[in-house]
PDB file of C-alpha atoms and ligand atoms in Angstrom:
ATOM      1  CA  UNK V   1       0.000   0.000   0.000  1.00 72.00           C
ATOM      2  CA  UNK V   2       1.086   3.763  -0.866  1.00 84.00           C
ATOM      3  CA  UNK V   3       2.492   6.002   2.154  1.00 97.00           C
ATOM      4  CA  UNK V   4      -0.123   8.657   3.109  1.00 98.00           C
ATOM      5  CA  UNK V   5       1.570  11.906   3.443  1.00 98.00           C
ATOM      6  CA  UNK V   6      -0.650  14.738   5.520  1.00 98.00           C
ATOM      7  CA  UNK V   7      -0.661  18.560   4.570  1.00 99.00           C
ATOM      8  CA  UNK V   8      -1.588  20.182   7.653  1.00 99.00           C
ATOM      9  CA  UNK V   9      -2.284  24.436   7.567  1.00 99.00           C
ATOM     10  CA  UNK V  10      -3.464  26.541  10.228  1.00 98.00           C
ATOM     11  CA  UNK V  11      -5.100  29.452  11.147  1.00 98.00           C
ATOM     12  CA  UNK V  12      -6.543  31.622   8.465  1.00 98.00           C
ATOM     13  CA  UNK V  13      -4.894  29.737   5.443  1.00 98.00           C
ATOM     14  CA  UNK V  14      -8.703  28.883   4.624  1.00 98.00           C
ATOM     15  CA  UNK V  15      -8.527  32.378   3.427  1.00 97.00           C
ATOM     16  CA  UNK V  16      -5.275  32.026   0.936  1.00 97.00           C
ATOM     17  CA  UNK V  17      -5.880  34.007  -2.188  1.00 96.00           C
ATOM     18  CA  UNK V  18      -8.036  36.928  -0.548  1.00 96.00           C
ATOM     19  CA  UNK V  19      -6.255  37.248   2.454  1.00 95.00           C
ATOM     20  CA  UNK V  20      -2.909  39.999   2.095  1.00 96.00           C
ATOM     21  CA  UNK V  21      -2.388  38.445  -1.301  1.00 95.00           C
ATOM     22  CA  UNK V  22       0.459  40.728  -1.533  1.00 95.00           C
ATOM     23  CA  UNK V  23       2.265  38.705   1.016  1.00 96.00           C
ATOM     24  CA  UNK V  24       0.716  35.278   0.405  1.00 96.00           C
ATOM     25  CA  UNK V  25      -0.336  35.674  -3.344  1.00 94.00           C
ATOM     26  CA  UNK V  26      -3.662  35.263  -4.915  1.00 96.00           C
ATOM     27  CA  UNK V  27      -3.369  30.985  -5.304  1.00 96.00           C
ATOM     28  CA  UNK V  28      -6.022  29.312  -2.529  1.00 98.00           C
ATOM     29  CA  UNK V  29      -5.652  26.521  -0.854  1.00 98.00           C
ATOM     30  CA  UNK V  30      -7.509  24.533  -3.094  1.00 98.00           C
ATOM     31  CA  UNK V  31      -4.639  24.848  -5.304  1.00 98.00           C
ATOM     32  CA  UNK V  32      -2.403  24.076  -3.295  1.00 98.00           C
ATOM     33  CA  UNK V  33      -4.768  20.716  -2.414  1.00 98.00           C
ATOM     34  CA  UNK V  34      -4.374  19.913  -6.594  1.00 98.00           C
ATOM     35  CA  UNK V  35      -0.432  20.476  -5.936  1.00 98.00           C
ATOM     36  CA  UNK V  36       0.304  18.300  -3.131  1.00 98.00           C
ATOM     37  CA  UNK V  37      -1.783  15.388  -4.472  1.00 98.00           C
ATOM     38  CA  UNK V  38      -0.581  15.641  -7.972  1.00 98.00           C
ATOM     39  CA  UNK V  39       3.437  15.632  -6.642  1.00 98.00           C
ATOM     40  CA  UNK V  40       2.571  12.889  -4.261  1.00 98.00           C
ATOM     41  CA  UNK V  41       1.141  10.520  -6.867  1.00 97.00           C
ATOM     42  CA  UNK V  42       4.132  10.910  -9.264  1.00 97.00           C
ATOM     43  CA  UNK V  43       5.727  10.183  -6.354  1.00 97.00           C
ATOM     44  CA  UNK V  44       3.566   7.086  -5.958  1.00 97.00           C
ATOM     45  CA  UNK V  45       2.433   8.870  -2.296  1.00 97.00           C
ATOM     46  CA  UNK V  46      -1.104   9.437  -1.239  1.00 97.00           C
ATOM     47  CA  UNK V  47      -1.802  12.653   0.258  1.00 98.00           C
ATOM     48  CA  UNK V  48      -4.549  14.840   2.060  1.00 98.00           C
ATOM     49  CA  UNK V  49      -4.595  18.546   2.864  1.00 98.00           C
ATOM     50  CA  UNK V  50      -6.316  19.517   6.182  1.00 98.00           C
ATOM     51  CA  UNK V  51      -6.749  23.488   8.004  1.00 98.00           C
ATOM     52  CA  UNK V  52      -7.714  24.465  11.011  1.00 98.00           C
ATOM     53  CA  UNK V  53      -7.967  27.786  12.647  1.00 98.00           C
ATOM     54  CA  UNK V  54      -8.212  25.650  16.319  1.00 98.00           C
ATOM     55  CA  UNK V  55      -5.051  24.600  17.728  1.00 98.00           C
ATOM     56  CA  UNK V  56      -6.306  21.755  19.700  1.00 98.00           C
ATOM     57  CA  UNK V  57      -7.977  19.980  16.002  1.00 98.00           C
ATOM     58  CA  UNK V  58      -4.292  20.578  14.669  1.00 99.00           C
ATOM     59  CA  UNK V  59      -2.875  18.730  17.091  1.00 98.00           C
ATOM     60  CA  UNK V  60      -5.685  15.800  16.769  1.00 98.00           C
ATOM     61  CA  UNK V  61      -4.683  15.440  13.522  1.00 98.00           C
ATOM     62  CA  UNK V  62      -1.275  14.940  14.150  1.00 98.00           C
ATOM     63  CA  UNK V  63      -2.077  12.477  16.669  1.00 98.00           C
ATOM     64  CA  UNK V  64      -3.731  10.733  14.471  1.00 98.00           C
ATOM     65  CA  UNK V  65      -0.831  10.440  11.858  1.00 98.00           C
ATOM     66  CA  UNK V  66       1.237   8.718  14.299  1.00 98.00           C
ATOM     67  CA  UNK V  67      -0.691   5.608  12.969  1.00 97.00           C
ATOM     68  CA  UNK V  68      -2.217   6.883   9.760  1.00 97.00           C
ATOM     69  CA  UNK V  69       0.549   8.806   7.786  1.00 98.00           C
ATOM     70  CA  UNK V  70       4.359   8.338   7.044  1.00 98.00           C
ATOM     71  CA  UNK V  71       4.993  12.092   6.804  1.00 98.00           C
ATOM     72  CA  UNK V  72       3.720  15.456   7.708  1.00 98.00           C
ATOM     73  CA  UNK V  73       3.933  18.779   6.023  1.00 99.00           C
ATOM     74  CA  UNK V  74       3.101  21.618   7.864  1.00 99.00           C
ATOM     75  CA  UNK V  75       2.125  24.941   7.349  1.00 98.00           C
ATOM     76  CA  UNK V  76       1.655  26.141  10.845  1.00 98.00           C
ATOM     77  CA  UNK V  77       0.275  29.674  10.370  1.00 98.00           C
ATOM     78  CA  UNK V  78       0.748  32.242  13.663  1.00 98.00           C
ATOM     79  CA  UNK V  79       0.442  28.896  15.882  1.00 98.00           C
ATOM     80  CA  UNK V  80       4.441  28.603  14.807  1.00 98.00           C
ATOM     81  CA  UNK V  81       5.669  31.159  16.975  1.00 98.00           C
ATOM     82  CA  UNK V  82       2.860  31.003  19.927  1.00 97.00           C
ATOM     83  CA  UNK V  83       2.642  27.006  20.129  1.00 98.00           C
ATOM     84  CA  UNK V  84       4.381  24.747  22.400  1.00 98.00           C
ATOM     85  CA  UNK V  85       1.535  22.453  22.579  1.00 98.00           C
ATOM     86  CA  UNK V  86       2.290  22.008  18.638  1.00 98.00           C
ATOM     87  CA  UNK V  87       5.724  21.542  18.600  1.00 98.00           C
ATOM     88  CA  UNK V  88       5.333  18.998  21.993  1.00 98.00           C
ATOM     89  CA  UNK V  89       1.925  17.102  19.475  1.00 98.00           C
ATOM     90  CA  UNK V  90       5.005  16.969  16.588  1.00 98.00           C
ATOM     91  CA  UNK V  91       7.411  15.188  18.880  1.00 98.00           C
ATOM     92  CA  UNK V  92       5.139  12.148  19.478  1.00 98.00           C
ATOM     93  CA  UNK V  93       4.841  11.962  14.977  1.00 98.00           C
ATOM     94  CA  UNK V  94       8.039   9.468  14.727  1.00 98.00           C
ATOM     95  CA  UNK V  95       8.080   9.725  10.951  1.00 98.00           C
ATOM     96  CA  UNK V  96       9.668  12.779   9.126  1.00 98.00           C
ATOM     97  CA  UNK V  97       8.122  16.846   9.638  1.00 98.00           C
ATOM     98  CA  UNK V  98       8.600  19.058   7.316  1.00 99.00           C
ATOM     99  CA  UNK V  99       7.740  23.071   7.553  1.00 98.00           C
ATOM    100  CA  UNK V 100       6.380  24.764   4.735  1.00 98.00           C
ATOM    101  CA  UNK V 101       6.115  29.018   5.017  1.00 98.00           C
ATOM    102  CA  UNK V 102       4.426  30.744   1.659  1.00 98.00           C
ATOM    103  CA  UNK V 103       6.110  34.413   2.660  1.00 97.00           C
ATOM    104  CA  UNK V 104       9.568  34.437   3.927  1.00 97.00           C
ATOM    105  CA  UNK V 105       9.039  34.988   7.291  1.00 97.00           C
ATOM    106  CA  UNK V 106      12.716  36.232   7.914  1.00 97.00           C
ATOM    107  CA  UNK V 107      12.086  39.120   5.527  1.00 97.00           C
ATOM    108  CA  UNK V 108       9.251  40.190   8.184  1.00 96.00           C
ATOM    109  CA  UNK V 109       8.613  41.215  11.653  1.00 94.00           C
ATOM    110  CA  UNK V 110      10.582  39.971  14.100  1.00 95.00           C
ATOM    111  CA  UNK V 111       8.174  37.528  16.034  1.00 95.00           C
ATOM    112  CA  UNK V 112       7.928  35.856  12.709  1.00 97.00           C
ATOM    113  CA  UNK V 113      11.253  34.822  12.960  1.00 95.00           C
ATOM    114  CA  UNK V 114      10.995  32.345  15.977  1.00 97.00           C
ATOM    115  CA  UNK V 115       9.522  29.157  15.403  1.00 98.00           C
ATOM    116  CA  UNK V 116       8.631  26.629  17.774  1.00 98.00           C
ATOM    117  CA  UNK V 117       8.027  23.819  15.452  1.00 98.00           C
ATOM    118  CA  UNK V 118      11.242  23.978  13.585  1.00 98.00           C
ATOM    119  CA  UNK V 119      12.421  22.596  16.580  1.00 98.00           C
ATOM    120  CA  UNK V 120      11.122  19.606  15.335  1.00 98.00           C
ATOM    121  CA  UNK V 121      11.270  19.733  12.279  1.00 98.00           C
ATOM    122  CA  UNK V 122      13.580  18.056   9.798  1.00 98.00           C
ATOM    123  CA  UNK V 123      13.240  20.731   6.949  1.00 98.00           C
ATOM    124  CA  UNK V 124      11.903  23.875   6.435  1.00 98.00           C
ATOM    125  CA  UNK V 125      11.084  26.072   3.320  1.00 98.00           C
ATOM    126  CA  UNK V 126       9.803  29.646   3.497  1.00 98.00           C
ATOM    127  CA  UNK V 127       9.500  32.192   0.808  1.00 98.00           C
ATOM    128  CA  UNK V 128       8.309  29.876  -2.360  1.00 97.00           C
ATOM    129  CA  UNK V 129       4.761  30.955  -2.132  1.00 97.00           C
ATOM    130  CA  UNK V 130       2.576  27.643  -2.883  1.00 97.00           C
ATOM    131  CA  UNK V 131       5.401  25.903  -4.901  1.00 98.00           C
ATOM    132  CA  UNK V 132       7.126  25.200  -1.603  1.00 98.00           C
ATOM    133  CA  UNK V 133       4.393  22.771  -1.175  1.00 98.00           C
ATOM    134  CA  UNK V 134       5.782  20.597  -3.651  1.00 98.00           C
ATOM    135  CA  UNK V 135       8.898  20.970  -3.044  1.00 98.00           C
ATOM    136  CA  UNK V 136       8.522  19.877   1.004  1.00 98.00           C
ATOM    137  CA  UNK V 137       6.534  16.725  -1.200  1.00 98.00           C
ATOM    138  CA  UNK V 138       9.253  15.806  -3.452  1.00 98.00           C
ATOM    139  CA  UNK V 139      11.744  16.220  -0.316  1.00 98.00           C
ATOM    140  CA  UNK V 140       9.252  13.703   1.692  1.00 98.00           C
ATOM    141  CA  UNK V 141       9.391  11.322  -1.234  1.00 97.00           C
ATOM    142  CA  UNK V 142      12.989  10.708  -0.431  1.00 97.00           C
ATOM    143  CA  UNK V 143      12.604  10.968   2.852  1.00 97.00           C
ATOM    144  CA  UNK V 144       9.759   7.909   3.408  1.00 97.00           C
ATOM    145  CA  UNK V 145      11.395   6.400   0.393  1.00 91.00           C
ATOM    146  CA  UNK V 146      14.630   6.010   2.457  1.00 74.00           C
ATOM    147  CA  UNK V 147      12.576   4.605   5.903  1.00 68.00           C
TER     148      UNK V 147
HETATM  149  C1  DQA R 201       2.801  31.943   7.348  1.00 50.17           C
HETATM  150  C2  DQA R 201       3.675  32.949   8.097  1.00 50.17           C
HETATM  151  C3  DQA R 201       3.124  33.211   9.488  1.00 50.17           C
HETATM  152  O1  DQA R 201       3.937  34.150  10.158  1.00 50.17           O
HETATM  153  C4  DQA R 201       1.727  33.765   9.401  1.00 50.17           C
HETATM  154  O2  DQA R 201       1.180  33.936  10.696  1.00 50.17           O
HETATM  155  C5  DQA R 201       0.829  32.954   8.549  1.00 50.17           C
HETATM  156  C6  DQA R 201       1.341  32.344   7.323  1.00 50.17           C
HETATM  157  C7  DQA R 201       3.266  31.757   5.896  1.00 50.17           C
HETATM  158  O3  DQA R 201       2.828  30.787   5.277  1.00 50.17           O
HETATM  159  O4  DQA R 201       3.998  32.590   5.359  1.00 50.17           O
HETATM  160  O5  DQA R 201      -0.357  32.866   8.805  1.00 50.17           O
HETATM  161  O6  DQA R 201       2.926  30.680   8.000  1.00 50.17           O
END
């Protein structure tokens, strides 16, 4: 069977292409959705894209890839420089995390600079707009491929 990779986004990427699309662009996440999964299945991967604006269903979900997913993606949103309870949810995922910004947060304000989850995570990619989606999926092909 295929490794299942989860996408997970958080608060107010439901809003991607209307919200400050002169920071994040005008692509929603629907496209990114059609990105991931296409990527993944030349990849030979499954994949499925999830947001949240609650913290708590974020971290549900990555409780539940502990058994249901061989990778997770991660777009955390503001919860990556507020939440420990993330970053703590991330270190019971045994598999590969990787963090995925669409602006380059370094280029910002200075609280967007911190992150709590790269901590734990084994990659990150910020300033690629939605194509850093797929390249944080053709990084976890190698990386599941390898495991
Ligand atoms: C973001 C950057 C965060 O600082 C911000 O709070 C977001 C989106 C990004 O994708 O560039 O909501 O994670």
């Amino acid at each position: 069977m295929s490794k299942h990779i989860v996408v997970l986004n958080g608060p107010n990427l439901n809003l991607l292409g209307q919200r400050e699309p002169q920071i994040y662009g005008y692509d929603t996440l629907d496209d990114v959705a059609v990105i991931c999964t296409s990527v993944a299945s030349e990849l030979g991967l499954q994949s499925s894209l999830k947001q949240s604006n609650h913290e708590g269903e974020l971290i549900d979900w990555i409780h539940e890839a502990r058994t249901h997913s061989a990778g997770i993606i991660i777009n955390p949103a503001a919860f990556t420089h507020t939440s420990i309870a993330l970053l703590d949810a991330l270190h019971t995922f045994e598999g590969p995390v990787l963090e995925v910004h669409l602006s380059n947060v370094h280029k910002r304000e200075e609280f967007r600079a911190r992150s709590f989850v790269s901590l734990r995570a084994d990659g990150v990619i910020a300033g690629f707009g939605i194509n850093g989606y797929a390249l944080a999926m053709r990084h976890m092909g190698t990386l599941v491929s390898s495991s």
